[in-house]
Backbone as JSON Lines, residues from 0, in Angstrom:
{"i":0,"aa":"X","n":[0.83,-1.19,0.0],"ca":[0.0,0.0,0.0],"c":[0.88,1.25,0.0]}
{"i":1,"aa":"X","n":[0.48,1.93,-0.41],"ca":[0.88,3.75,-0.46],"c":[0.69,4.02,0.07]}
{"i":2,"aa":"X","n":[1.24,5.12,0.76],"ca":[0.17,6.49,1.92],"c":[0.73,7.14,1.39]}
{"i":3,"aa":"X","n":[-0.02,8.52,1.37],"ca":[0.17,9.81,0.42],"c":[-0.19,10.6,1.36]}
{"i":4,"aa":"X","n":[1.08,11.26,2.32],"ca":[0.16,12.61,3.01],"c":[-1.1,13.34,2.52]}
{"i":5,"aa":"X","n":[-1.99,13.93,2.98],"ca":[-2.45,15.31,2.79],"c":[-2.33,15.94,2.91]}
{"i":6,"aa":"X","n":[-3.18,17.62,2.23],"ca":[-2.62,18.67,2.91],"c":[-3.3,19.13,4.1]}
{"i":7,"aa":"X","n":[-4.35,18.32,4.66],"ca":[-5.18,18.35,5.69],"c":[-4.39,17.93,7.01]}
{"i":8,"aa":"X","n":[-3.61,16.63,6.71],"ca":[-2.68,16.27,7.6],"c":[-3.45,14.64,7.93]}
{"i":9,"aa":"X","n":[-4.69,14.27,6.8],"ca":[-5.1,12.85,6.97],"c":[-4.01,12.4,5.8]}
{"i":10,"aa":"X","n":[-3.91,11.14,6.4],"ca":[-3.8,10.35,4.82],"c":[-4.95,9.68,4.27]}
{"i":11,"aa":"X","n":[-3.93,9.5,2.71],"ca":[-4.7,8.2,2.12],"c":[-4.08,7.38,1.64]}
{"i":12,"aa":"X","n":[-4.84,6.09,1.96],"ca":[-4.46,5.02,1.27],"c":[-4.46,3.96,0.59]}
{"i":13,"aa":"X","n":[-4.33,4.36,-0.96],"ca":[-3.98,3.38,-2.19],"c":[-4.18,2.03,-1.68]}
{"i":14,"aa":"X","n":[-5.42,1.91,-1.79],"ca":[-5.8,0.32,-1.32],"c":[-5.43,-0.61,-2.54]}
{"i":15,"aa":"X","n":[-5.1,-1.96,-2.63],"ca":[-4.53,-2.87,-3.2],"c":[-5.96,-3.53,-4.27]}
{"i":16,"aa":"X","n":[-6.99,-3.01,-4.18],"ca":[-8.02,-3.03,-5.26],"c":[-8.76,-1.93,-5.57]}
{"i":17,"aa":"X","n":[-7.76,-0.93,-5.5],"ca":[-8.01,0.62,-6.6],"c":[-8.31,1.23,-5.99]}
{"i":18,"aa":"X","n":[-9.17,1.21,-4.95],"ca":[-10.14,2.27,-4.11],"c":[-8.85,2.91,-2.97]}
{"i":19,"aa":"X","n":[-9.3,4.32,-2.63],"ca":[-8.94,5.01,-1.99],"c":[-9.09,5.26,-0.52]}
{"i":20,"aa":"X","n":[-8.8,5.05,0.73],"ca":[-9.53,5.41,1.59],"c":[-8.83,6.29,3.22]}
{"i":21,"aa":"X","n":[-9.11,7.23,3.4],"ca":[-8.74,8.45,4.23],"c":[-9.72,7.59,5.72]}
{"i":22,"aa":"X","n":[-9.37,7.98,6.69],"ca":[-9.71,8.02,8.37],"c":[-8.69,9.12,8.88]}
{"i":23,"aa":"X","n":[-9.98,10.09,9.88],"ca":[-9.12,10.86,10.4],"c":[-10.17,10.73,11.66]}
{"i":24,"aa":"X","n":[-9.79,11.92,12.53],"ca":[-10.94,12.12,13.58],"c":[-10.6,13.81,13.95]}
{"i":25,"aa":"X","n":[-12.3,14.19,13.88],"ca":[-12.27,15.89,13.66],"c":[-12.87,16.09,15.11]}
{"i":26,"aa":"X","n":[-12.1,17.22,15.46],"ca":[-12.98,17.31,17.13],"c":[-14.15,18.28,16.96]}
{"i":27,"aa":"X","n":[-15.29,17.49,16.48],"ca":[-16.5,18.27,16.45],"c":[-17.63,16.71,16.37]}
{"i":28,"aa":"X","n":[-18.43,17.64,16.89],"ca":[-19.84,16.32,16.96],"c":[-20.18,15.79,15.51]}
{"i":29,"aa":"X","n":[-20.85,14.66,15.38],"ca":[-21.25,14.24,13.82],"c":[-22.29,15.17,13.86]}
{"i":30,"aa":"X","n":[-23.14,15.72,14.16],"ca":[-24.3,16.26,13.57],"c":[-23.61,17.56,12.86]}
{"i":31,"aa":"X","n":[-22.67,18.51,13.75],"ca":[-22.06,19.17,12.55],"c":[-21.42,18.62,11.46]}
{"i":32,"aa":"X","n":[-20.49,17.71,11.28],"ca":[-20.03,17.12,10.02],"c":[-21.3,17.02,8.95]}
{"i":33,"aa":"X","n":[-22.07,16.16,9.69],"ca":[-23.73,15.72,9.09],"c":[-23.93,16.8,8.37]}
{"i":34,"aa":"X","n":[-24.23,17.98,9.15],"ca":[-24.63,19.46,8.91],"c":[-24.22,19.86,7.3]}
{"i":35,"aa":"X","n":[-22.84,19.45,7.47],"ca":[-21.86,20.15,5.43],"c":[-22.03,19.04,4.85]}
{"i":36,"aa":"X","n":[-22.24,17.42,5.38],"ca":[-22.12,16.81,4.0],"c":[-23.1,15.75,3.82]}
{"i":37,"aa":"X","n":[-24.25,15.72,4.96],"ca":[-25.49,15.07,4.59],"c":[-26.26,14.74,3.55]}
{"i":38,"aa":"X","n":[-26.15,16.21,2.15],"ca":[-26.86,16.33,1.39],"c":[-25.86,16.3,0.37]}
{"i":39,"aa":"X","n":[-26.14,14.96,-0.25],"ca":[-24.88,15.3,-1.58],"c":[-24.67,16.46,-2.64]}
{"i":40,"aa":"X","n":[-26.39,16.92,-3.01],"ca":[-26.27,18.36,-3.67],"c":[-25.25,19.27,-3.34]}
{"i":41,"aa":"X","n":[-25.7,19.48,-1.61],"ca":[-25.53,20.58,-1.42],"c":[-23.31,19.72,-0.71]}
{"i":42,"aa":"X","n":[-23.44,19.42,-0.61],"ca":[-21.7,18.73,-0.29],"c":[-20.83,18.84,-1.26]}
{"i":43,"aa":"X","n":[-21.68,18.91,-2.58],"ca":[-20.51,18.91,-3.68],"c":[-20.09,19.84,-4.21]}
{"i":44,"aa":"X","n":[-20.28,21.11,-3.22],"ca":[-19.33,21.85,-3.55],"c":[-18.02,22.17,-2.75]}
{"i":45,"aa":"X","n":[-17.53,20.33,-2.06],"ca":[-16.63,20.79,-1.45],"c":[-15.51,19.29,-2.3]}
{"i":46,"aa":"X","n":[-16.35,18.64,-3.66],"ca":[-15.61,18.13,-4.51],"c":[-14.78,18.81,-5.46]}
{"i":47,"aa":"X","n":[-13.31,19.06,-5.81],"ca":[-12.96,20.34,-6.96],"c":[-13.21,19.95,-8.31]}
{"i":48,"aa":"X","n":[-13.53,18.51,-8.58],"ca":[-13.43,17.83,-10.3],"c":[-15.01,18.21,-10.4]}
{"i":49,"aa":"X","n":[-16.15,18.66,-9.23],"ca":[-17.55,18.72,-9.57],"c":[-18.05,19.78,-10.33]}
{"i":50,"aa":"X","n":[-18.49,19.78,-11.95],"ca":[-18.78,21.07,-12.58],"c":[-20.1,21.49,-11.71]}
{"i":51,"aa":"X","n":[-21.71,20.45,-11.7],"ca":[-22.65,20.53,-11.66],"c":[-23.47,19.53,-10.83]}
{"i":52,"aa":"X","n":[-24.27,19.06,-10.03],"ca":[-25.06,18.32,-9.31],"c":[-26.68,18.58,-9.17]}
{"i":53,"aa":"X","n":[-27.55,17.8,-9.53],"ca":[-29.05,18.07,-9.51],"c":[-29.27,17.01,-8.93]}
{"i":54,"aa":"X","n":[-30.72,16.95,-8.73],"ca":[-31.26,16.25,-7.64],"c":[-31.85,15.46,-9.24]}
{"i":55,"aa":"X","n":[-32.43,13.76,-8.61],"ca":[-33.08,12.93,-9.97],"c":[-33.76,12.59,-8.88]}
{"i":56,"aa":"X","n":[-35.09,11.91,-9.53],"ca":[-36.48,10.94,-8.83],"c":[-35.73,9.87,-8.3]}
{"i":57,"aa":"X","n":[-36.12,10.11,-6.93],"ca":[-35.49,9.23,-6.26],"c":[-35.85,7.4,-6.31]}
{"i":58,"aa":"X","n":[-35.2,6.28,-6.35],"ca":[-34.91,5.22,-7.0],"c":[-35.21,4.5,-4.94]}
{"i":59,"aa":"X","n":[-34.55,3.75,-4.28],"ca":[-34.46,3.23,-3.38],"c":[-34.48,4.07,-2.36]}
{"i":60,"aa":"X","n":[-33.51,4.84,-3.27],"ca":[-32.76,5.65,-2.04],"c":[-32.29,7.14,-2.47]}
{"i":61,"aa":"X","n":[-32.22,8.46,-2.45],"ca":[-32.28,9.54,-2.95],"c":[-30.75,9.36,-4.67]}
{"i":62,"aa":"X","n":[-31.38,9.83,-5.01],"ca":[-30.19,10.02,-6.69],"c":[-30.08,11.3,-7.2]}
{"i":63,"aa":"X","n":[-28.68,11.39,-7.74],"ca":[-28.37,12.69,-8.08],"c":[-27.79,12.35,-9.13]}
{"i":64,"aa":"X","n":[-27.52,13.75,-10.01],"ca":[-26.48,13.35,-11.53],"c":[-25.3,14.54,-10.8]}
{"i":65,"aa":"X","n":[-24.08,13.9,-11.53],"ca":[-22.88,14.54,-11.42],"c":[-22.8,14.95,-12.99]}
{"i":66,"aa":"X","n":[-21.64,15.64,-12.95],"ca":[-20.9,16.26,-13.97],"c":[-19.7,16.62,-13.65]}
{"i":67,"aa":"X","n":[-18.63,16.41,-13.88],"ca":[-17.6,16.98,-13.43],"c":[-16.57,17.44,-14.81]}
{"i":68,"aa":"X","n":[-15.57,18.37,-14.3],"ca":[-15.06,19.88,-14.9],"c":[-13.19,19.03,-14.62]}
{"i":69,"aa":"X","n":[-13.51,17.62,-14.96],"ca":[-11.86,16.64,-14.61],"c":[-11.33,16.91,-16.3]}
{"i":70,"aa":"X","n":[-10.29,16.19,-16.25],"ca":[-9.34,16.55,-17.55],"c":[-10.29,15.68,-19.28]}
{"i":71,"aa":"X","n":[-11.4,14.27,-18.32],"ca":[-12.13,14.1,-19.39],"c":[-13.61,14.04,-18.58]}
{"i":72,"aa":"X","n":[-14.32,15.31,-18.8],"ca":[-15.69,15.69,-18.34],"c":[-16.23,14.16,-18.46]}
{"i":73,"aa":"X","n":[-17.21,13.74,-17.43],"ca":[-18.07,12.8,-17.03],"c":[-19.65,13.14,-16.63]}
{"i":74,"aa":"X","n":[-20.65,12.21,-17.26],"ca":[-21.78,12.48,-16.35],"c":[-21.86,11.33,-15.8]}
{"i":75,"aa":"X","n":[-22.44,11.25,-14.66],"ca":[-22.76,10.55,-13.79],"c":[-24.02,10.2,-13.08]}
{"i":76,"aa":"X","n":[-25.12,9.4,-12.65],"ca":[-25.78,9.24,-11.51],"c":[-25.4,8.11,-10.61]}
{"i":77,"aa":"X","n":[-25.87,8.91,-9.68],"ca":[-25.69,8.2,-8.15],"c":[-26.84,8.32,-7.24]}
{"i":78,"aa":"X","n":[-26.7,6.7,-6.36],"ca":[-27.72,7.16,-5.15],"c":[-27.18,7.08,-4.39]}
{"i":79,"aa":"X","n":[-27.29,7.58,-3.18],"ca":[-27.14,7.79,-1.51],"c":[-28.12,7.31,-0.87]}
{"i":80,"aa":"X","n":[-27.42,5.35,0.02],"ca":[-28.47,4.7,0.83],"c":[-27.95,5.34,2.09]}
{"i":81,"aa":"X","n":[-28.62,5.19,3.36],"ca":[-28.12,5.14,4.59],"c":[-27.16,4.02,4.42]}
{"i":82,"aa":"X","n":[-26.43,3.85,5.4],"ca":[-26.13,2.44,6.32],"c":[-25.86,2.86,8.07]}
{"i":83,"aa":"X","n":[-25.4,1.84,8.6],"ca":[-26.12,1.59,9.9],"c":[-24.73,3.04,10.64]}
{"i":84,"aa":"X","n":[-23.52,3.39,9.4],"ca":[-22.87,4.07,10.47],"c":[-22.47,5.3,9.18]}
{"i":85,"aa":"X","n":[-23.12,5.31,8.34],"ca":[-22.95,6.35,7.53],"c":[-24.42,6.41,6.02]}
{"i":86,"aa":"X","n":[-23.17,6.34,5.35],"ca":[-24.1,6.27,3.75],"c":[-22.88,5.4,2.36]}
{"i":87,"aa":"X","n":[-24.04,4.92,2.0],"ca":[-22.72,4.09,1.12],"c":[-23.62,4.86,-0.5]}
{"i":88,"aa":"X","n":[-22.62,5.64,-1.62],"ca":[-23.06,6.08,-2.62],"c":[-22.71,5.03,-3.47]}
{"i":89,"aa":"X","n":[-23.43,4.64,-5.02],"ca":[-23.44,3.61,-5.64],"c":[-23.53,4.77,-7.13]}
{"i":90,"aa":"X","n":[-22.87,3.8,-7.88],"ca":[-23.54,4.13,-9.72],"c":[-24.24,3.78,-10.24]}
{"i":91,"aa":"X","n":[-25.16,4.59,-10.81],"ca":[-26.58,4.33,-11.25],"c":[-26.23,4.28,-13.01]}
{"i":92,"aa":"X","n":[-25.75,5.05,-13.37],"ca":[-25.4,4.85,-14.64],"c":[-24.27,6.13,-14.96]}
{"i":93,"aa":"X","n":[-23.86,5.6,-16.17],"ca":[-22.78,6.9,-16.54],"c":[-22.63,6.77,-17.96]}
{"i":94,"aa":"X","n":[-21.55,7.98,-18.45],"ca":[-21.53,7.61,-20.15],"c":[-20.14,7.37,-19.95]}
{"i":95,"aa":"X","n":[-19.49,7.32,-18.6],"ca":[-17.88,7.13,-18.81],"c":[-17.33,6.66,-17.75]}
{"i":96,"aa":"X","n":[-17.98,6.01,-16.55],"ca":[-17.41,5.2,-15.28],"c":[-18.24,4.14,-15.34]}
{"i":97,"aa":"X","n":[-17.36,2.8,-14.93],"ca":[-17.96,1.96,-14.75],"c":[-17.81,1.19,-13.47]}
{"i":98,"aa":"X","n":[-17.26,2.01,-12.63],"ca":[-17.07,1.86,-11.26],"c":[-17.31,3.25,-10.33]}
{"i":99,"aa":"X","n":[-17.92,3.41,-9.68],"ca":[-17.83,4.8,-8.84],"c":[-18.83,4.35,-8.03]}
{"i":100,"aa":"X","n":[-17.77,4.42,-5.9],"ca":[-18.37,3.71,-4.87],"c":[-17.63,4.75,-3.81]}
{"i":101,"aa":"X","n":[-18.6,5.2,-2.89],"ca":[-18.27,5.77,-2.29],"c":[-19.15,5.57,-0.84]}
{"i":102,"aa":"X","n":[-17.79,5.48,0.21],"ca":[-18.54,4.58,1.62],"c":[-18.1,6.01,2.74]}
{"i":103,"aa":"X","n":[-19.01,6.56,3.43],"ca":[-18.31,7.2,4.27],"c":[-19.04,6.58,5.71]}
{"i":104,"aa":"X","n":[-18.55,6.75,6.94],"ca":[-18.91,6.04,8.1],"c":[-17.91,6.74,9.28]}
{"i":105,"aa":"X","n":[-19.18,6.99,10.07],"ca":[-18.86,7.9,11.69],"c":[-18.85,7.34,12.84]}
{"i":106,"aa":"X","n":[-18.16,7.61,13.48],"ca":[-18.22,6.95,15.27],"c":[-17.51,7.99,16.2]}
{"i":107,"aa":"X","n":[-18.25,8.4,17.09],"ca":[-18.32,8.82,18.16],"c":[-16.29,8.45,19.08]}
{"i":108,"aa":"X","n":[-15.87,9.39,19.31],"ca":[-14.15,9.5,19.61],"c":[-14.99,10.65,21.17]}
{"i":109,"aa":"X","n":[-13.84,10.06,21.79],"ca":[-13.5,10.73,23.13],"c":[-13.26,12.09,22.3]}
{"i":110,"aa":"X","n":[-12.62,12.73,21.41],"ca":[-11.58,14.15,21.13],"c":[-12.9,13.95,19.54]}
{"i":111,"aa":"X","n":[-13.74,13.62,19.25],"ca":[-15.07,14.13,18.57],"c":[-15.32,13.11,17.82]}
{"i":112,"aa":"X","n":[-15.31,13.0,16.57],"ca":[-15.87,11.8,15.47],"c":[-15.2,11.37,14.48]}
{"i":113,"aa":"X","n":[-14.66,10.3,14.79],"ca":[-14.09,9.78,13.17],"c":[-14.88,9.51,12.14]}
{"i":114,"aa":"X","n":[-14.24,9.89,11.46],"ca":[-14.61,10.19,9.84],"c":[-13.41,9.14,9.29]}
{"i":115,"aa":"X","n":[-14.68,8.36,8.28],"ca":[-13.61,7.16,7.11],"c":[-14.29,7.09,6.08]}
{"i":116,"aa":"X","n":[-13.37,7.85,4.92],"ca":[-14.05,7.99,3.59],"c":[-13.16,6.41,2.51]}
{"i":117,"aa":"X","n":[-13.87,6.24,2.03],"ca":[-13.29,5.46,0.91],"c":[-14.13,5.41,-0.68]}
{"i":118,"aa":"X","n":[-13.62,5.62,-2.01],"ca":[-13.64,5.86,-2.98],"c":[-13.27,5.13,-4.13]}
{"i":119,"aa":"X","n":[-14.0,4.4,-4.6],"ca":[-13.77,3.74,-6.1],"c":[-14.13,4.13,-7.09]}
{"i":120,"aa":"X","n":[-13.16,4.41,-8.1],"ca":[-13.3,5.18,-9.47],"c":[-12.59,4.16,-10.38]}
{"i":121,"aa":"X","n":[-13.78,3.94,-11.32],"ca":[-12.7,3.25,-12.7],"c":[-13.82,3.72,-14.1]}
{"i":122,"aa":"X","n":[-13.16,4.23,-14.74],"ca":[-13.48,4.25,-16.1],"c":[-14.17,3.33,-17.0]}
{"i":123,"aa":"X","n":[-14.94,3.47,-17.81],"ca":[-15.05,2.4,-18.63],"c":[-14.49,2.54,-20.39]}
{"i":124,"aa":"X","n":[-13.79,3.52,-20.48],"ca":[-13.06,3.7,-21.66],"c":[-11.03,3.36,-20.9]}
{"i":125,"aa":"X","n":[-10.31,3.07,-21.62],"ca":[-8.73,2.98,-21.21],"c":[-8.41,4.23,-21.16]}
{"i":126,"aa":"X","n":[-7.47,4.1,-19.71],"ca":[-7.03,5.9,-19.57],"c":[-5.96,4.96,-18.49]}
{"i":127,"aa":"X","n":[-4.69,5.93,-18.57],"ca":[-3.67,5.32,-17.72],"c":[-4.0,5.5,-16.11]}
{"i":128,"aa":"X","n":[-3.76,4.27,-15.43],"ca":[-4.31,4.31,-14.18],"c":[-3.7,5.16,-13.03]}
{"i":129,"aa":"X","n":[-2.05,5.84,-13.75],"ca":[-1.5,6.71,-12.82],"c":[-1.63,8.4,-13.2]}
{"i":130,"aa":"X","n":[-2.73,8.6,-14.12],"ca":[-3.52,9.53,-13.95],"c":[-4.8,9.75,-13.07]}
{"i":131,"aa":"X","n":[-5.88,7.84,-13.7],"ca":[-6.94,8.33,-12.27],"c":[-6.39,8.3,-10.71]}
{"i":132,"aa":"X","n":[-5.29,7.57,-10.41],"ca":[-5.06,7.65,-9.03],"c":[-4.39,8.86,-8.59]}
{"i":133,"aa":"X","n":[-4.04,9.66,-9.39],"ca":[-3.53,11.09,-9.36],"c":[-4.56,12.24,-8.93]}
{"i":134,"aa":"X","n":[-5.8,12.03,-9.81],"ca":[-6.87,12.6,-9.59],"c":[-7.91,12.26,-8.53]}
{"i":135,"aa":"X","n":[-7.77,11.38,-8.28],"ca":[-8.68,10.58,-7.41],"c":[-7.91,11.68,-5.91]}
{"i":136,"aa":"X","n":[-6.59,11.07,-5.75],"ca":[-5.52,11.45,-4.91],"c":[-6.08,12.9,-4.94]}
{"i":137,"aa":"X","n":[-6.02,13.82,-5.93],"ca":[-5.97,15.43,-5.77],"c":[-7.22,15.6,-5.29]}
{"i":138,"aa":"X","n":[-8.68,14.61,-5.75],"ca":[-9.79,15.51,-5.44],"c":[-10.04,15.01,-3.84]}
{"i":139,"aa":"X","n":[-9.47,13.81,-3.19],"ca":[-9.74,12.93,-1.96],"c":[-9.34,14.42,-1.28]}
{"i":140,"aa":"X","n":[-7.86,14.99,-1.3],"ca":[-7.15,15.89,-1.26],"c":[-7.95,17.18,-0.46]}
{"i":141,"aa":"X","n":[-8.38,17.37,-1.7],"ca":[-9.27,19.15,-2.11],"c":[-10.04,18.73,-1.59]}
{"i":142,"aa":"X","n":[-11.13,17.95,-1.31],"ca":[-12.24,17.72,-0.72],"c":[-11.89,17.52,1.26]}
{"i":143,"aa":"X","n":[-11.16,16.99,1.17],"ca":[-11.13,16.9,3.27],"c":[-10.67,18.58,3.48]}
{"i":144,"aa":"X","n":[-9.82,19.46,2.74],"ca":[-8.95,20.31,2.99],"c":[-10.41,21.26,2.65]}
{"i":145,"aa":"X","n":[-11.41,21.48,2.69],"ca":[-12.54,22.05,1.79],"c":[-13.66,21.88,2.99]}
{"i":146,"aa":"X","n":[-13.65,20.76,3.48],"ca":[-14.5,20.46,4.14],"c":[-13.85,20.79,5.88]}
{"i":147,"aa":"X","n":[-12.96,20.52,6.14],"ca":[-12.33,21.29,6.99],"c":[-12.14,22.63,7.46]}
{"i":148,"aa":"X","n":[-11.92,22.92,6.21],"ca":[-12.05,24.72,6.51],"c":[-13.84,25.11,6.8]}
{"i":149,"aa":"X","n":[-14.47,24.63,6.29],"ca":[-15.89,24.7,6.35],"c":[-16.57,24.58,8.03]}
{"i":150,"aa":"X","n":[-15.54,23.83,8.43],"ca":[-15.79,23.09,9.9],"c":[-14.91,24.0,10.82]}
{"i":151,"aa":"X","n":[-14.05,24.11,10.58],"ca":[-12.8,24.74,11.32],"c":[-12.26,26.7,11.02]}
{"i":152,"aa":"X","n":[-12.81,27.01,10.0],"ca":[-12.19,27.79,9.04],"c":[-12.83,29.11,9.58]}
């Protein structure tokens, strides 16, 4: 495995089947965390590759379309289920990923709440894989350092 500082001061780490995944612990209650990133609409503006986000008829579980402003623009839908210690996001369809999974999950810390994000991105056209893990890496990046300041800032 890799670890790749941040500039937040979490890491991440280059899991051994593509996916990405950051744990830190922020000294603030989950309902504030909850507060900035409950609502994927309204959260993604603390993604930097996100051009655009709308809300779609919700399916199981609430769905949104992405768009993102990355080196090869993507659309995307996604839903957001609960689970028992966060929300696990899934791909609903796309014109250019054929993987995109995203698990985040909270627990209660003496010094406030850990936070554990993890992230799977794969393409469904060929693109060299030490570009998406570059990007993946920059937006994991921009996004805790984004959401932090939001919390802390």
């Amino acid at each position: 495995m890799l670890l790749v500082p941040l500039a937040s001061a979490v890491e991440a780490v280059h899991n051994t089947d593509g996916s990405w995944s950051t744990t830190t612990v922020w000294p603030v209650s989950l309902e504030r965390i909850r507060a900035q990133i409950a609502d994927p609409i309204a959260a993604a503006r603390f993604a930097p590759d996100i051009d655009t986000v709308t809300s779609l008829p919700a399916g199981r579980c609430p769905r949104y379309r992405v768009t993102t402003k990355s080196l090869v623009p993507v659309t995307y839908d996604m839903e957001r289920c609960p689970t028992a210690s966060g929300w696990h996001d899934s791909l609903v369809a796309s014109d250019g990923l054929s993987i995109y999974q995203v698990d985040w999950s909270f627990s209660p810390e003496s010094a406030g709440t850990r936070v554990r994000y993890s992230i799977h991105v794969m393409p469904s056209f060929p693109f060299p894989s030490l570009i998406i893990d570059q990007v993946t890496h920059d937006n994991v990046t921009g996004m805790f350092d984004r959401i932090e300041a939001a919390l802390f800032g």
